[in-house]
């Protein structure tokens, strides 16, 4: 079993894989890094859209360190990053040291992987863990509440759940409101503007079997959709599914 | 039974009373208003101290309107305000129109009154509602996590609860994490640095009867303690216990 510090070391040393299933029992986080000039709007975007953007830590400008993982370096410890210029993907490095400067503020955002461990413990299959792939994520037709210059659609992650276990999945994830909480939508992908579940906007497609329902949770990739829609001059994020592994036990976020 | 719009109208028309028990079933909110130059640190202070400062709405600069109550005017609709200059209380008006300007950003913060209604419904006596007074509030020896220039101690509200109902009070309030949630401390006021429960720092003293335990919840007056400790040039808050009554049903904040 890989612990969080060991997982971060492997990613720091170059391993480039989705982080689902790594350091089970420890919370993972989405990340968005912006110049100080965008920090207030980014924090406000999170406050106004707490389901997709539950902010769990904010660094001081220029600091690559977080209270969520002692000794971690946010510039090197994720398996993959995305660098954005004017809303366009400019680079997808495994290390952002070359892009770092003292003006950057980092926001860590809760991740639905946090409630996958208790769902597994309750006997609910998490398909992308079974197959070893990345979770499926989709842009929706639901606009977030704008914050100044930042706006964009909500992104959701999808897990196929056996119809008889959907209520349990709701109940268990609902105990974690700080990391997306209960699903935002169950079944009926068309109502979210998702035409084809087999072609996710981010991550890998996953098989939906007979008797399973697609269940949608608000997703921390939403700030990346806001970057694409709002086109700030510069930003860095994690690559979808390639998260920051924290030292915080999952149950810390349970109510 | 007074509804929220009617309650706000009465306060706008000059009624100056603590709001506990007004518009039962609708959430009330703490308020802090700061110049735009302090907005990021105020929002960050809330993000870093979510138990005492759960921010439930942020206005655009200069706007006295909130998404939490259509048609309400934040300058007139609270029964009492406090105006702060350099961390000192400068005025306690019933209307802040004279202090208003286009540079001011308003933060609304969840209030523990929200879970008093479900506690009452469960047969738990809320003493300050019985007596018609204001809840007792105390500064503690627990520092908040600072945010830039803002720092200060956590403030708590206290309700005496019969020992046999404390667990129920925990369970019910814990269902409302967005409005302070479960208690931060049960019994043993000395451990919080509170020497005499009969002399609260804010609000009215309440009687603690034989067989009752003082139960402490994180309190939205905490930003006022931060103002006193950090001495920003200018701020406006509600007067402790004289809250903003929203149109949002309490159960909206339940998980």
Coordinates of C-alpha atoms in Angstrom, one line a residue:
Chain A
X1 CA 0.0 0.0 0.0
X2 CA 1.5 3.3 -1.1
X3 CA 1.2 6.2 1.5
X4 CA 0.8 9.8 0.4
X5 CA 4.5 10.9 0.8
X6 CA 5.6 7.8 -1.1
X7 CA 3.1 8.5 -3.9
X8 CA 4.2 12.1 -4.1
X9 CA 7.8 11.0 -4.3
X10 CA 7.1 8.7 -7.2
X11 CA 5.3 11.4 -9.1
X12 CA 8.1 13.8 -8.3
X13 CA 10.5 11.3 -9.7
X14 CA 8.6 11.2 -13.0
X15 CA 5.8 8.7 -12.7
X16 CA 3.0 10.0 -14.9
X17 CA -0.3 8.2 -14.2
X18 CA -3.8 9.1 -13.0
X19 CA -3.8 9.2 -9.2
X20 CA -7.1 7.3 -8.5
X21 CA -6.4 4.5 -6.2
X22 CA -3.1 5.9 -5.0
X23 CA -2.6 6.4 -1.2
X24 CA -6.1 5.0 -0.5
X25 CA -7.7 6.7 2.6
X26 CA -6.0 10.0 1.9
X27 CA -7.7 13.0 0.2
X28 CA -6.6 14.1 -3.2
X29 CA -7.0 17.6 -4.6
X30 CA -7.6 19.5 -7.8
X31 CA -5.3 22.5 -8.3
X32 CA -5.5 25.9 -9.9
X33 CA -2.6 28.4 -9.8
X34 CA -3.2 32.1 -10.9
X35 CA -1.3 35.4 -10.7
X36 CA -2.2 37.4 -7.5
X37 CA -4.2 39.7 -9.7
X38 CA -6.7 36.9 -10.3
X39 CA -6.6 35.5 -6.8
X40 CA -9.7 37.2 -5.4
X41 CA -11.9 36.2 -8.4
X42 CA -10.6 32.6 -8.2
X43 CA -11.4 32.4 -4.5
X44 CA -14.8 34.1 -5.1
X45 CA -15.6 31.6 -8.0
X46 CA -15.0 28.8 -5.5
X47 CA -17.2 30.5 -2.8
X48 CA -20.0 31.0 -5.4
X49 CA -19.7 27.5 -6.8
X50 CA -19.0 25.3 -3.8
X51 CA -20.3 22.0 -5.3
X52 CA -17.7 21.9 -8.2
X53 CA -15.1 24.1 -6.5
X54 CA -14.8 23.3 -2.8
X55 CA -11.6 25.1 -1.9
X56 CA -9.7 23.2 0.8
X57 CA -6.5 25.3 0.9
X58 CA -5.0 28.6 -0.5
X59 CA -1.3 29.2 -0.4
X60 CA 0.4 32.6 0.2
X61 CA 1.6 34.1 -3.0
X62 CA 4.9 32.5 -4.2
X63 CA 4.7 29.6 -1.7
X64 CA 4.8 26.1 -3.2
X65 CA 3.8 24.6 0.2
X66 CA 0.4 23.7 1.6
X67 CA -0.9 22.9 5.1
X68 CA -2.4 19.8 3.6
X69 CA 0.9 17.9 3.2
X70 CA 4.0 18.7 5.1
X71 CA 7.2 18.9 3.0
X72 CA 5.3 18.6 -0.3
X73 CA 6.3 20.8 -3.2
X74 CA 3.3 21.8 -5.4
X75 CA 5.7 22.5 -8.3
X76 CA 6.9 19.0 -8.6
X77 CA 4.7 16.5 -6.7
X78 CA 1.8 16.1 -9.1
X79 CA 2.2 13.6 -11.9
X80 CA 1.1 16.0 -14.6
X81 CA 0.3 19.7 -15.0
X82 CA -1.4 21.9 -17.5
X83 CA -0.1 25.4 -18.3
X84 CA -2.6 27.8 -19.8
X85 CA -2.1 31.0 -21.8
X86 CA -5.1 33.1 -22.8
X87 CA -7.3 30.1 -22.2
X88 CA -5.4 27.8 -24.5
X89 CA -3.4 24.7 -23.3
X90 CA 0.2 25.7 -23.8
X91 CA 2.1 22.9 -22.1
X92 CA 1.5 19.7 -20.2
X93 CA 4.7 19.2 -18.1
X94 CA 5.4 16.8 -15.3
X95 CA 7.0 19.7 -13.3
X96 CA 6.3 23.4 -13.2
X97 CA 9.4 24.8 -11.6
X98 CA 10.3 26.6 -14.8
X99 CA 7.0 28.4 -14.8
X100 CA 7.1 29.4 -11.1
X101 CA 7.3 32.9 -9.8
X102 CA 6.6 34.8 -6.6
X103 CA 3.3 36.2 -7.9
X104 CA 1.5 32.9 -8.1
X105 CA -1.3 31.8 -5.7
X106 CA -2.3 28.2 -5.5
X107 CA -5.8 26.9 -4.8
X108 CA -6.4 23.3 -3.8
X109 CA -9.9 22.0 -4.4
X110 CA -11.6 18.9 -3.0
X111 CA -11.7 15.8 -5.2
X112 CA -14.4 13.2 -5.5
X113 CA -11.7 10.5 -5.2
X114 CA -12.0 11.2 -1.4
X115 CA -15.4 9.3 -1.2
X116 CA -14.4 6.5 -3.5
X117 CA -12.6 4.6 -0.6
X118 CA -15.7 4.6 1.6
X119 CA -17.9 3.7 -1.4
X120 CA -15.6 0.7 -2.2
X121 CA -15.7 -0.3 1.5
X122 CA -19.5 -0.4 1.2
X123 CA -19.1 -2.8 -1.7
X124 CA -19.9 -0.4 -4.5
X125 CA -17.7 -1.0 -7.6
X126 CA -15.8 2.0 -8.9
X127 CA -15.4 1.1 -12.5
X128 CA -12.3 3.2 -13.3
X129 CA -10.6 1.7 -10.3
X130 CA -11.4 -1.8 -11.5
X131 CA -10.0 -1.0 -15.0
X132 CA -7.1 1.1 -13.7
X133 CA -8.1 4.1 -16.0
X134 CA -9.1 7.7 -15.3
X135 CA -12.6 8.8 -14.3
X136 CA -14.8 10.1 -17.1
X137 CA -15.5 13.8 -17.0
X138 CA -17.8 16.0 -19.0
X139 CA -18.5 19.6 -19.6
X140 CA -22.2 20.3 -18.9
X141 CA -24.7 22.9 -20.1
X142 CA -25.0 24.2 -16.5
X143 CA -23.3 27.6 -16.1
X144 CA -21.4 28.3 -12.9
X145 CA -22.2 31.5 -11.0
X146 CA -19.6 34.0 -12.4
X147 CA -17.1 35.8 -10.3
X148 CA -15.8 39.0 -11.9
X149 CA -13.9 37.9 -15.0
X150 CA -14.3 34.2 -14.4
X151 CA -17.2 32.2 -15.7
X152 CA -17.8 28.9 -17.4
X153 CA -19.8 25.7 -17.3
X154 CA -19.8 23.1 -14.6
X155 CA -17.8 19.9 -15.2
X156 CA -19.0 16.6 -13.8
X157 CA -17.3 13.3 -13.1
X158 CA -19.4 10.2 -13.9
X159 CA -19.4 6.7 -12.3
X160 CA -21.7 4.0 -13.4
X161 CA -23.5 2.6 -10.3
X162 CA -25.8 -0.5 -10.1
X163 CA -29.4 0.8 -9.8
X164 CA -29.7 -0.9 -6.4
X165 CA -26.7 0.9 -5.0
X166 CA -27.4 4.4 -6.3
X167 CA -29.1 5.4 -3.0
X168 CA -26.1 4.2 -1.0
X169 CA -23.7 6.1 -3.3
X170 CA -25.7 9.2 -2.7
X171 CA -25.8 8.7 1.1
X172 CA -22.0 8.0 1.3
X173 CA -20.8 10.8 -0.9
X174 CA -23.3 13.1 0.8
X175 CA -21.3 12.7 4.0
X176 CA -18.4 14.5 2.2
X177 CA -19.9 18.0 1.4
X178 CA -16.4 19.6 1.4
X179 CA -15.3 17.3 -1.5
X180 CA -18.2 17.7 -3.9
X181 CA -20.7 15.8 -1.7
X182 CA -23.8 14.1 -3.1
X183 CA -24.3 13.8 -6.9
X184 CA -25.6 16.7 -8.8
X185 CA -27.5 14.5 -11.3
X186 CA -28.5 10.9 -11.6
X187 CA -29.3 9.3 -15.0
X188 CA -30.5 11.3 -18.0
X189 CA -27.1 12.6 -19.3
X190 CA -28.9 14.5 -22.1
X191 CA -30.4 16.9 -19.5
X192 CA -26.9 18.0 -18.7
X193 CA -26.1 18.5 -22.4
X194 CA -24.0 15.3 -22.6
X195 CA -24.8 13.6 -25.9
X196 CA -22.4 10.7 -25.8
X197 CA -21.1 9.2 -22.5
X198 CA -18.5 7.2 -24.5
X199 CA -16.6 10.3 -25.5
X200 CA -15.8 12.2 -22.2
X201 CA -14.3 15.7 -22.4
X202 CA -11.6 14.7 -19.9
X203 CA -10.3 11.3 -18.7
X204 CA -11.1 7.9 -20.1
X205 CA -14.4 6.4 -21.2
X206 CA -15.8 3.7 -18.9
X207 CA -18.2 0.9 -19.7
X208 CA -21.8 1.2 -18.4
X209 CA -23.2 -2.2 -17.9
X210 CA -26.8 -3.5 -18.0
X211 CA -28.6 -2.4 -14.8
X212 CA -26.2 0.5 -14.1
X213 CA -27.1 4.2 -14.0
X214 CA -24.6 7.0 -14.8
X215 CA -24.2 9.1 -11.7
X216 CA -22.7 12.6 -12.0
X217 CA -20.8 14.5 -9.3
X218 CA -19.7 18.1 -9.6
X219 CA -16.0 18.0 -10.5
X220 CA -12.9 20.0 -9.6
X221 CA -11.9 20.3 -13.3
X222 CA -14.6 23.0 -13.4
X223 CA -11.9 25.8 -12.9
X224 CA -10.2 24.5 -16.1
X225 CA -13.4 24.9 -18.0
X226 CA -13.6 28.5 -16.6
X227 CA -10.1 29.1 -17.8
X228 CA -11.0 27.9 -21.3
X229 CA -14.2 30.1 -21.3
X230 CA -12.7 33.2 -19.6
X231 CA -9.2 33.2 -21.1
X232 CA -7.1 34.7 -18.3
X233 CA -3.6 35.5 -19.5
X234 CA -1.9 32.8 -17.5
X235 CA -2.8 29.9 -15.2
X236 CA -1.5 26.5 -14.2
X237 CA -3.7 23.5 -13.2
X238 CA -3.3 19.8 -12.5
X239 CA -4.0 17.6 -15.5
X240 CA -7.5 16.1 -15.1
X241 CA -7.2 12.9 -13.0
X242 CA -3.6 13.6 -12.1
X243 CA -4.2 15.0 -8.7
X244 CA -2.3 16.3 -5.7
X245 CA -2.2 13.6 -3.0
X246 CA -2.5 15.2 0.4
X247 CA -1.7 13.9 3.9
X248 CA -5.2 14.5 5.1
X249 CA -7.2 11.4 5.9
X250 CA -10.5 11.1 3.9
X251 CA -12.6 11.0 7.0
X252 CA -11.5 14.5 7.9
X253 CA -13.9 15.7 5.3
X254 CA -16.8 13.6 6.5
X255 CA -19.7 15.2 8.5
Chain B
X1 CA -45.6 34.2 12.5
X2 CA -43.3 36.8 10.9
X3 CA -41.9 35.9 7.5
X4 CA -38.4 37.1 6.5
X5 CA -39.5 40.0 4.3
X6 CA -41.8 41.3 7.0
X7 CA -39.1 40.9 9.6
X8 CA -36.7 42.9 7.4
X9 CA -39.3 45.6 6.9
X10 CA -39.8 46.0 10.6
X11 CA -36.0 46.4 11.2
X12 CA -35.8 48.8 8.2
X13 CA -38.6 50.8 9.9
X14 CA -36.6 51.1 13.0
X15 CA -37.2 48.1 15.3
X16 CA -34.0 47.4 17.1
X17 CA -34.0 43.9 18.7
X18 CA -31.9 40.7 18.6
X19 CA -33.2 38.6 15.7
X20 CA -33.2 35.2 17.4
X21 CA -36.7 33.7 16.9
X22 CA -37.6 36.1 14.1
X23 CA -38.8 34.5 10.8
X24 CA -38.4 30.9 12.2
X25 CA -37.4 28.4 9.5
X26 CA -35.3 31.0 7.6
X27 CA -31.6 31.3 7.8
X28 CA -30.0 34.4 9.4
X29 CA -26.6 35.7 8.6
X30 CA -23.7 37.5 10.2
X31 CA -22.2 40.4 8.1
X32 CA -18.9 42.1 7.5
X33 CA -18.4 44.9 5.0
X34 CA -14.9 45.9 4.0
X35 CA -13.2 48.2 1.4
X36 CA -12.3 46.3 -1.8
X37 CA -8.7 46.5 -0.8
X38 CA -9.5 44.1 2.1
X39 CA -11.9 41.8 0.2
X40 CA -9.4 39.1 -0.7
X41 CA -8.1 38.8 2.8
X42 CA -11.6 38.7 4.2
X43 CA -12.6 36.0 1.8
X44 CA -9.4 34.0 2.6
X45 CA -10.0 34.5 6.3
X46 CA -13.4 32.8 5.8
X47 CA -11.9 30.0 3.7
X48 CA -9.2 29.3 6.3
X49 CA -11.6 29.4 9.2
X50 CA -14.8 27.7 7.9
X51 CA -16.2 26.8 11.3
X52 CA -16.5 30.3 12.7
X53 CA -16.7 32.1 9.3
X54 CA -18.7 30.0 6.8
X55 CA -19.3 32.6 4.0
X56 CA -22.7 32.1 2.3
X57 CA -22.7 35.1 0.0
X58 CA -20.4 37.8 -1.3
X59 CA -21.7 40.9 -3.0
X60 CA -20.1 42.7 -5.9
X61 CA -18.4 45.9 -4.8
X62 CA -20.9 48.7 -4.2
X63 CA -24.0 46.5 -4.3
X64 CA -26.2 46.4 -1.3
X65 CA -28.1 43.4 -2.7
X66 CA -27.7 39.7 -2.0
X67 CA -28.8 36.6 -3.8
X68 CA -30.0 35.3 -0.4
X69 CA -33.0 37.7 -0.2
X70 CA -34.6 39.3 -3.2
X71 CA -35.4 43.0 -2.7
X72 CA -33.5 43.3 0.5
X73 CA -31.2 46.3 1.1
X74 CA -28.2 45.4 3.3
X75 CA -27.7 49.1 4.3
X76 CA -31.1 49.3 6.0
X77 CA -32.6 45.8 6.7
X78 CA -30.6 44.8 9.8
X79 CA -31.8 46.0 13.2
X80 CA -28.4 47.3 14.2
X81 CA -24.9 47.8 12.7
X82 CA -21.5 48.5 14.0
X83 CA -19.1 50.8 12.3
X84 CA -15.4 50.3 12.9
X85 CA -12.4 52.6 12.4
X86 CA -8.9 51.4 13.1
X87 CA -10.4 48.5 15.0
X88 CA -12.4 50.7 17.4
X89 CA -16.2 50.8 17.5
X90 CA -17.1 54.2 16.1
X91 CA -20.8 54.0 15.8
X92 CA -23.7 51.6 16.3
X93 CA -26.4 52.9 13.9
X94 CA -29.7 51.3 12.7
X95 CA -28.9 52.2 9.1
X96 CA -25.6 52.5 7.3
X97 CA -26.7 54.5 4.2
X98 CA -24.6 57.4 5.3
X99 CA -21.5 55.2 5.4
X100 CA -22.1 53.5 2.1
X101 CA -19.8 53.9 -1.0
X102 CA -19.1 52.0 -4.2
X103 CA -15.9 50.5 -2.9
X104 CA -17.5 48.3 -0.2
X105 CA -17.8 44.5 -0.5
X106 CA -20.3 42.7 1.8
X107 CA -19.7 39.2 3.2
X108 CA -22.6 37.2 4.6
X109 CA -21.7 34.5 7.0
X110 CA -23.8 31.6 8.3
X111 CA -25.4 31.9 11.7
X112 CA -26.0 29.2 14.3
X113 CA -29.6 30.5 14.7
X114 CA -30.2 28.3 11.6
X115 CA -30.1 25.1 13.6
X116 CA -32.0 26.4 16.5
X117 CA -35.4 25.7 14.8
X118 CA -34.6 22.0 14.2
X119 CA -33.2 21.8 17.8
X120 CA -36.5 23.3 19.2
X121 CA -38.5 20.9 17.0
X122 CA -36.6 18.0 18.6
X123 CA -37.6 19.3 22.0
X124 CA -34.3 20.9 23.0
X125 CA -34.8 24.1 25.0
X126 CA -32.9 27.1 23.6
X127 CA -32.6 29.2 26.7
X128 CA -32.2 32.6 25.1
X129 CA -35.3 32.0 23.0
X130 CA -37.2 31.1 26.2
X131 CA -36.1 34.3 27.9
X132 CA -36.3 36.5 24.8
X133 CA -32.7 37.7 25.2
X134 CA -29.6 37.5 23.0
X135 CA -27.4 34.4 22.8
X136 CA -24.2 34.6 25.0
X137 CA -21.0 35.0 23.0
X138 CA -17.4 34.8 24.2
X139 CA -13.9 35.5 22.9
X140 CA -11.7 32.4 23.3
X141 CA -8.0 31.7 23.6
X142 CA -8.1 29.8 20.2
X143 CA -6.4 31.8 17.4
X144 CA -7.9 31.7 14.0
X145 CA -5.7 30.9 11.0
X146 CA -4.5 34.3 9.8
X147 CA -5.1 35.6 6.3
X148 CA -2.7 38.4 5.3
X149 CA -3.4 41.3 7.6
X150 CA -6.4 39.7 9.3
X151 CA -6.0 37.6 12.4
X152 CA -7.7 37.2 15.8
X153 CA -9.3 34.8 18.2
X154 CA -12.3 32.5 17.6
X155 CA -15.6 33.7 19.1
X156 CA -18.1 31.1 20.3
X157 CA -21.8 31.2 21.1
X158 CA -23.0 29.2 24.1
X159 CA -26.2 27.4 24.8
X160 CA -26.8 25.5 28.0
X161 CA -28.1 22.0 27.1
X162 CA -29.5 19.3 29.4
X163 CA -26.8 16.6 29.7
X164 CA -29.1 14.0 28.3
X165 CA -29.7 16.1 25.1
X166 CA -26.2 17.2 24.3
X167 CA -25.6 14.3 21.9
X168 CA -28.9 15.2 20.1
X169 CA -27.7 18.9 19.9
X170 CA -24.4 17.7 18.4
X171 CA -26.2 15.4 15.9
X172 CA -28.7 18.1 14.8
X173 CA -26.3 21.0 14.5
X174 CA -23.8 18.7 12.8
X175 CA -26.2 18.4 9.9
X176 CA -25.6 22.1 9.2
X177 CA -21.9 22.3 8.4
X178 CA -22.4 25.5 6.3
X179 CA -23.7 27.4 9.3
X180 CA -21.1 26.5 12.0
X181 CA -22.1 22.8 12.2
X182 CA -21.4 20.7 15.3
X183 CA -20.1 22.3 18.5
X184 CA -16.4 23.1 18.8
X185 CA -16.3 22.5 22.6
X186 CA -18.6 20.9 25.1
X187 CA -18.3 21.8 28.8
X188 CA -15.0 23.0 30.4
X189 CA -15.2 26.7 29.5
X190 CA -11.8 27.3 31.2
X191 CA -10.1 25.3 28.5
X192 CA -11.4 27.9 26.0
X193 CA -10.1 30.7 28.2
X194 CA -13.5 31.7 29.4
X195 CA -13.3 32.5 33.1
X196 CA -16.9 33.6 33.9
X197 CA -19.8 32.4 31.8
X198 CA -22.1 35.0 33.4
X199 CA -20.2 37.9 31.8
X200 CA -20.3 37.2 28.0
X201 CA -18.2 39.4 25.7
X202 CA -21.2 39.9 23.4
X203 CA -24.9 39.3 23.9
X204 CA -26.7 38.6 27.2
X205 CA -25.9 36.2 30.0
X206 CA -28.1 33.1 30.2
X207 CA -28.8 31.0 33.2
X208 CA -27.2 27.5 33.3
X209 CA -29.4 25.2 35.4
X210 CA -28.6 22.1 37.4
X211 CA -28.0 19.2 35.0
X212 CA -27.1 21.4 32.1
X213 CA -23.8 21.6 30.2
X214 CA -22.5 24.7 28.4
X215 CA -22.2 23.8 24.7
X216 CA -20.1 26.1 22.5
X217 CA -20.4 26.7 18.8
X218 CA -18.1 28.6 16.5
X219 CA -19.6 32.0 16.0
X220 CA -19.9 34.5 13.1
X221 CA -18.9 37.3 15.4
X222 CA -15.4 36.0 14.9
X223 CA -14.7 38.6 12.1
X224 CA -15.5 41.4 14.6
X225 CA -12.8 40.0 16.9
X226 CA -10.5 40.0 13.9
X227 CA -11.3 43.6 13.3
X228 CA -10.6 44.5 16.9
X229 CA -7.3 42.5 16.8
X230 CA -6.1 43.5 13.3
X231 CA -7.4 47.1 13.2
X232 CA -8.2 47.7 9.5
X233 CA -8.9 51.3 8.7
X234 CA -12.6 50.8 8.1
X235 CA -15.3 48.1 8.4
X236 CA -19.0 47.7 9.0
X237 CA -20.6 44.6 10.7
X238 CA -23.9 43.6 12.1
X239 CA -24.3 44.2 15.8
X240 CA -23.8 40.8 17.5
X241 CA -27.2 39.0 17.6
X242 CA -28.8 41.6 15.3
X243 CA -28.6 39.5 12.2
X244 CA -29.6 39.7 8.5
X245 CA -32.7 37.6 8.0
X246 CA -32.5 35.8 4.6
X247 CA -35.2 34.3 2.4
X248 CA -33.3 31.0 2.5
X249 CA -35.0 28.1 4.3
X250 CA -32.9 26.6 7.1
X251 CA -33.1 23.2 5.5
X252 CA -31.1 24.5 2.5
X253 CA -28.0 24.3 4.6
X254 CA -28.7 20.8 5.9
X255 CA -26.7 17.8 4.5

